[in-house]
């Protein structure tokens, strides 16, 4: 009869990497296709100045940087009364660009 013992390597076994685990994708995550790949936005994260957010502006999705009372997009600045039409859907946490 031989005695077997557990391998010491079992202590170092890790889970297989996946896009979901690397980007911390949850059931509430919003994954948006972009011109360059994909972006992941989290609705539960607090939007802070300087962070990129996903906006819904009159039915159009866009990315913007949160400034001091304004949203800065690539094309424009959303401020004043236009802010009434902008709704933050989530804070962008990851961007994956295709090669």
mmCIF file with all atom_site columns, C-alpha atoms in Angstrom:
data_model
loop_
_atom_site.group_PDB
_atom_site.id
_atom_site.type_symbol
_atom_site.label_atom_id
_atom_site.label_alt_id
_atom_site.label_comp_id
_atom_site.label_asym_id
_atom_site.label_entity_id
_atom_site.label_seq_id
_atom_site.pdbx_PDB_ins_code
_atom_site.Cartn_x
_atom_site.Cartn_y
_atom_site.Cartn_z
_atom_site.occupancy
_atom_site.B_iso_or_equiv
_atom_site.pdbx_formal_charge
_atom_site.auth_seq_id
_atom_site.auth_comp_id
_atom_site.auth_asym_id
_atom_site.auth_atom_id
_atom_site.pdbx_PDB_model_num
ATOM 1  C CA . UNK A 1 1  ? 0.000   0.000  0.000   1.00 0.00 ? 1  UNK A CA 1
ATOM 2  C CA . UNK A 1 2  ? 1.398   3.385  -0.976  1.00 0.00 ? 2  UNK A CA 1
ATOM 3  C CA . UNK A 1 3  ? 0.617   6.567  0.877   1.00 0.00 ? 3  UNK A CA 1
ATOM 4  C CA . UNK A 1 4  ? -0.150  9.557  -1.269  1.00 0.00 ? 4  UNK A CA 1
ATOM 5  C CA . UNK A 1 5  ? 0.130   13.099 -0.079  1.00 0.00 ? 5  UNK A CA 1
ATOM 6  C CA . UNK A 1 6  ? -1.285  16.244 -1.644  1.00 0.00 ? 6  UNK A CA 1
ATOM 7  C CA . UNK A 1 7  ? 0.996   18.146 -3.949  1.00 0.00 ? 7  UNK A CA 1
ATOM 8  C CA . UNK A 1 8  ? 2.451   21.333 -2.428  1.00 0.00 ? 8  UNK A CA 1
ATOM 9  C CA . UNK A 1 9  ? 1.767   23.028 -5.782  1.00 0.00 ? 9  UNK A CA 1
ATOM 10 C CA . UNK A 1 10 ? -1.970  22.957 -5.039  1.00 0.00 ? 10 UNK A CA 1
ATOM 11 C CA . UNK A 1 11 ? -1.430  26.010 -2.802  1.00 0.00 ? 11 UNK A CA 1
ATOM 12 C CA . UNK A 1 12 ? -0.365  28.021 -5.847  1.00 0.00 ? 12 UNK A CA 1
ATOM 13 C CA . UNK A 1 13 ? -3.149  27.079 -8.276  1.00 0.00 ? 13 UNK A CA 1
ATOM 14 C CA . UNK A 1 14 ? -5.005  30.141 -9.537  1.00 0.00 ? 14 UNK A CA 1
ATOM 15 C CA . UNK A 1 15 ? -8.194  30.561 -11.497 1.00 0.00 ? 15 UNK A CA 1
ATOM 16 C CA . UNK A 1 16 ? -7.989  30.752 -15.251 1.00 0.00 ? 16 UNK A CA 1
ATOM 17 C CA . UNK A 1 17 ? -7.913  34.365 -16.508 1.00 0.00 ? 17 UNK A CA 1
ATOM 18 C CA . UNK A 1 18 ? -10.866 35.605 -18.513 1.00 0.00 ? 18 UNK A CA 1
ATOM 19 C CA . UNK A 1 19 ? -11.956 39.016 -19.791 1.00 0.00 ? 19 UNK A CA 1
ATOM 20 C CA . UNK A 1 20 ? -14.737 39.062 -17.192 1.00 0.00 ? 20 UNK A CA 1
ATOM 21 C CA . UNK A 1 21 ? -12.369 38.430 -14.294 1.00 0.00 ? 21 UNK A CA 1
ATOM 22 C CA . UNK A 1 22 ? -9.704  40.869 -15.541 1.00 0.00 ? 22 UNK A CA 1
ATOM 23 C CA . UNK A 1 23 ? -12.191 43.699 -16.052 1.00 0.00 ? 23 UNK A CA 1
ATOM 24 C CA . UNK A 1 24 ? -14.293 42.875 -12.979 1.00 0.00 ? 24 UNK A CA 1
ATOM 25 C CA . UNK A 1 25 ? -17.438 42.557 -15.109 1.00 0.00 ? 25 UNK A CA 1
ATOM 26 C CA . UNK A 1 26 ? -20.534 42.059 -12.980 1.00 0.00 ? 26 UNK A CA 1
ATOM 27 C CA . UNK A 1 27 ? -24.216 41.609 -13.741 1.00 0.00 ? 27 UNK A CA 1
ATOM 28 C CA . UNK A 1 28 ? -24.700 45.375 -13.498 1.00 0.00 ? 28 UNK A CA 1
ATOM 29 C CA . UNK A 1 29 ? -21.768 46.237 -15.813 1.00 0.00 ? 29 UNK A CA 1
ATOM 30 C CA . UNK A 1 30 ? -22.540 47.977 -19.087 1.00 0.00 ? 30 UNK A CA 1
ATOM 31 C CA . UNK A 1 31 ? -20.345 46.830 -22.002 1.00 0.00 ? 31 UNK A CA 1
ATOM 32 C CA . UNK A 1 32 ? -20.348 49.231 -24.925 1.00 0.00 ? 32 UNK A CA 1
ATOM 33 C CA . UNK A 1 33 ? -18.794 48.598 -28.345 1.00 0.00 ? 33 UNK A CA 1
ATOM 34 C CA . UNK A 1 34 ? -16.702 51.570 -29.466 1.00 0.00 ? 34 UNK A CA 1
ATOM 35 C CA . UNK A 1 35 ? -14.902 52.477 -32.683 1.00 0.00 ? 35 UNK A CA 1
ATOM 36 C CA . UNK A 1 36 ? -11.681 51.092 -31.196 1.00 0.00 ? 36 UNK A CA 1
ATOM 37 C CA . UNK A 1 37 ? -12.961 48.104 -29.178 1.00 0.00 ? 37 UNK A CA 1
ATOM 38 C CA . UNK A 1 38 ? -15.073 47.955 -26.027 1.00 0.00 ? 38 UNK A CA 1
ATOM 39 C CA . UNK A 1 39 ? -15.620 49.961 -22.859 1.00 0.00 ? 39 UNK A CA 1
ATOM 40 C CA . UNK A 1 40 ? -16.946 48.749 -19.516 1.00 0.00 ? 40 UNK A CA 1
ATOM 41 C CA . UNK A 1 41 ? -18.997 51.153 -17.408 1.00 0.00 ? 41 UNK A CA 1
ATOM 42 C CA . UNK A 1 42 ? -20.120 50.542 -13.841 1.00 0.00 ? 42 UNK A CA 1
ATOM 43 C CA . UNK A 1 43 ? -23.409 52.158 -12.767 1.00 0.00 ? 43 UNK A CA 1
ATOM 44 C CA . UNK A 1 44 ? -22.640 51.753 -9.052  1.00 0.00 ? 44 UNK A CA 1
ATOM 45 C CA . UNK A 1 45 ? -19.364 53.695 -9.051  1.00 0.00 ? 45 UNK A CA 1
ATOM 46 C CA . UNK A 1 46 ? -19.352 57.298 -7.893  1.00 0.00 ? 46 UNK A CA 1
ATOM 47 C CA . UNK A 1 47 ? -18.426 59.727 -10.646 1.00 0.00 ? 47 UNK A CA 1
ATOM 48 C CA . UNK A 1 48 ? -15.507 61.917 -9.585  1.00 0.00 ? 48 UNK A CA 1
ATOM 49 C CA . UNK A 1 49 ? -13.940 64.883 -11.330 1.00 0.00 ? 49 UNK A CA 1
ATOM 50 C CA . UNK A 1 50 ? -11.511 63.781 -14.034 1.00 0.00 ? 50 UNK A CA 1
ATOM 51 C CA . UNK A 1 51 ? -13.124 60.345 -14.546 1.00 0.00 ? 51 UNK A CA 1
ATOM 52 C CA . UNK A 1 52 ? -14.659 59.249 -17.835 1.00 0.00 ? 52 UNK A CA 1
ATOM 53 C CA . UNK A 1 53 ? -18.381 58.535 -17.673 1.00 0.00 ? 53 UNK A CA 1
ATOM 54 C CA . UNK A 1 54 ? -20.926 57.036 -20.034 1.00 0.00 ? 54 UNK A CA 1
ATOM 55 C CA . UNK A 1 55 ? -23.695 59.536 -20.740 1.00 0.00 ? 55 UNK A CA 1
ATOM 56 C CA . UNK A 1 56 ? -27.135 59.292 -22.254 1.00 0.00 ? 56 UNK A CA 1
ATOM 57 C CA . UNK A 1 57 ? -27.870 62.643 -23.873 1.00 0.00 ? 57 UNK A CA 1
ATOM 58 C CA . UNK A 1 58 ? -31.321 62.696 -25.454 1.00 0.00 ? 58 UNK A CA 1
ATOM 59 C CA . UNK A 1 59 ? -31.054 59.003 -26.364 1.00 0.00 ? 59 UNK A CA 1
ATOM 60 C CA . UNK A 1 60 ? -27.468 59.190 -27.671 1.00 0.00 ? 60 UNK A CA 1
ATOM 61 C CA . UNK A 1 61 ? -24.693 57.371 -25.797 1.00 0.00 ? 61 UNK A CA 1
ATOM 62 C CA . UNK A 1 62 ? -21.403 59.228 -25.436 1.00 0.00 ? 62 UNK A CA 1
ATOM 63 C CA . UNK A 1 63 ? -18.286 59.281 -23.311 1.00 0.00 ? 63 UNK A CA 1
ATOM 64 C CA . UNK A 1 64 ? -17.297 62.413 -21.437 1.00 0.00 ? 64 UNK A CA 1
ATOM 65 C CA . UNK A 1 65 ? -14.836 63.499 -18.792 1.00 0.00 ? 65 UNK A CA 1
ATOM 66 C CA . UNK A 1 66 ? -16.452 64.887 -15.682 1.00 0.00 ? 66 UNK A CA 1
ATOM 67 C CA . UNK A 1 67 ? -15.207 68.415 -15.096 1.00 0.00 ? 67 UNK A CA 1
ATOM 68 C CA . UNK A 1 68 ? -16.139 71.073 -12.567 1.00 0.00 ? 68 UNK A CA 1
ATOM 69 C CA . UNK A 1 69 ? -19.887 71.231 -13.223 1.00 0.00 ? 69 UNK A CA 1
ATOM 70 C CA . UNK A 1 70 ? -19.496 70.291 -16.914 1.00 0.00 ? 70 UNK A CA 1
ATOM 71 C CA . UNK A 1 71 ? -18.996 67.241 -19.101 1.00 0.00 ? 71 UNK A CA 1
ATOM 72 C CA . UNK A 1 72 ? -16.141 67.428 -21.621 1.00 0.00 ? 72 UNK A CA 1
ATOM 73 C CA . UNK A 1 73 ? -16.583 65.281 -24.734 1.00 0.00 ? 73 UNK A CA 1
ATOM 74 C CA . UNK A 1 74 ? -14.222 64.996 -27.701 1.00 0.00 ? 74 UNK A CA 1
ATOM 75 C CA . UNK A 1 75 ? -16.396 67.400 -29.650 1.00 0.00 ? 75 UNK A CA 1
ATOM 76 C CA . UNK A 1 76 ? -17.955 69.755 -27.133 1.00 0.00 ? 76 UNK A CA 1
ATOM 77 C CA . UNK A 1 77 ? -18.579 70.780 -23.550 1.00 0.00 ? 77 UNK A CA 1
ATOM 78 C CA . UNK A 1 78 ? -21.962 70.003 -22.016 1.00 0.00 ? 78 UNK A CA 1
ATOM 79 C CA . UNK A 1 79 ? -22.890 72.692 -19.520 1.00 0.00 ? 79 UNK A CA 1
ATOM 80 C CA . UNK A 1 80 ? -25.724 74.905 -18.339 1.00 0.00 ? 80 UNK A CA 1
ATOM 81 C CA . UNK A 1 81 ? -29.217 73.906 -19.444 1.00 0.00 ? 81 UNK A CA 1
ATOM 82 C CA . UNK A 1 82 ? -27.817 71.090 -21.606 1.00 0.00 ? 82 UNK A CA 1
ATOM 83 C CA . UNK A 1 83 ? -26.933 69.264 -18.371 1.00 0.00 ? 83 UNK A CA 1
ATOM 84 C CA . UNK A 1 84 ? -30.679 68.715 -17.855 1.00 0.00 ? 84 UNK A CA 1
ATOM 85 C CA . UNK A 1 85 ? -30.645 66.383 -20.878 1.00 0.00 ? 85 UNK A CA 1
ATOM 86 C CA . UNK A 1 86 ? -27.531 64.428 -19.764 1.00 0.00 ? 86 UNK A CA 1
ATOM 87 C CA . UNK A 1 87 ? -27.863 61.342 -17.578 1.00 0.00 ? 87 UNK A CA 1
ATOM 88 C CA . UNK A 1 88 ? -24.811 59.505 -16.224 1.00 0.00 ? 88 UNK A CA 1
ATOM 89 C CA . UNK A 1 89 ? -25.211 55.772 -16.853 1.00 0.00 ? 89 UNK A CA 1
ATOM 90 C CA . UNK A 1 90 ? -21.931 54.709 -15.259 1.00 0.00 ? 90 UNK A CA 1
ATOM 91 C CA . UNK A 1 91 ? -18.253 55.355 -14.685 1.00 0.00 ? 91 UNK A CA 1
ATOM 92 C CA . UNK A 1 92 ? -15.936 53.851 -17.305 1.00 0.00 ? 92 UNK A CA 1
ATOM 93 C CA . UNK A 1 93 ? -13.627 51.396 -15.544 1.00 0.00 ? 93 UNK A CA 1
ATOM 94 C CA . UNK A 1 94 ? -11.956 49.614 -18.481 1.00 0.00 ? 94 UNK A CA 1
ATOM 95 C CA . UNK A 1 95 ? -11.348 50.197 -22.171 1.00 0.00 ? 95 UNK A CA 1
ATOM 96 C CA . UNK A 1 96 ? -10.248 47.350 -24.427 1.00 0.00 ? 96 UNK A CA 1
ATOM 97 C CA . UNK A 1 97 ? -8.806  48.352 -27.777 1.00 0.00 ? 97 UNK A CA 1
ATOM 98 C CA . UNK A 1 98 ? -8.662  45.976 -30.722 1.00 0.00 ? 98 UNK A CA 1
ATOM 99 C CA . UNK A 1 99 ? -5.317  45.567 -32.466 1.00 0.00 ? 99 UNK A CA 1
#
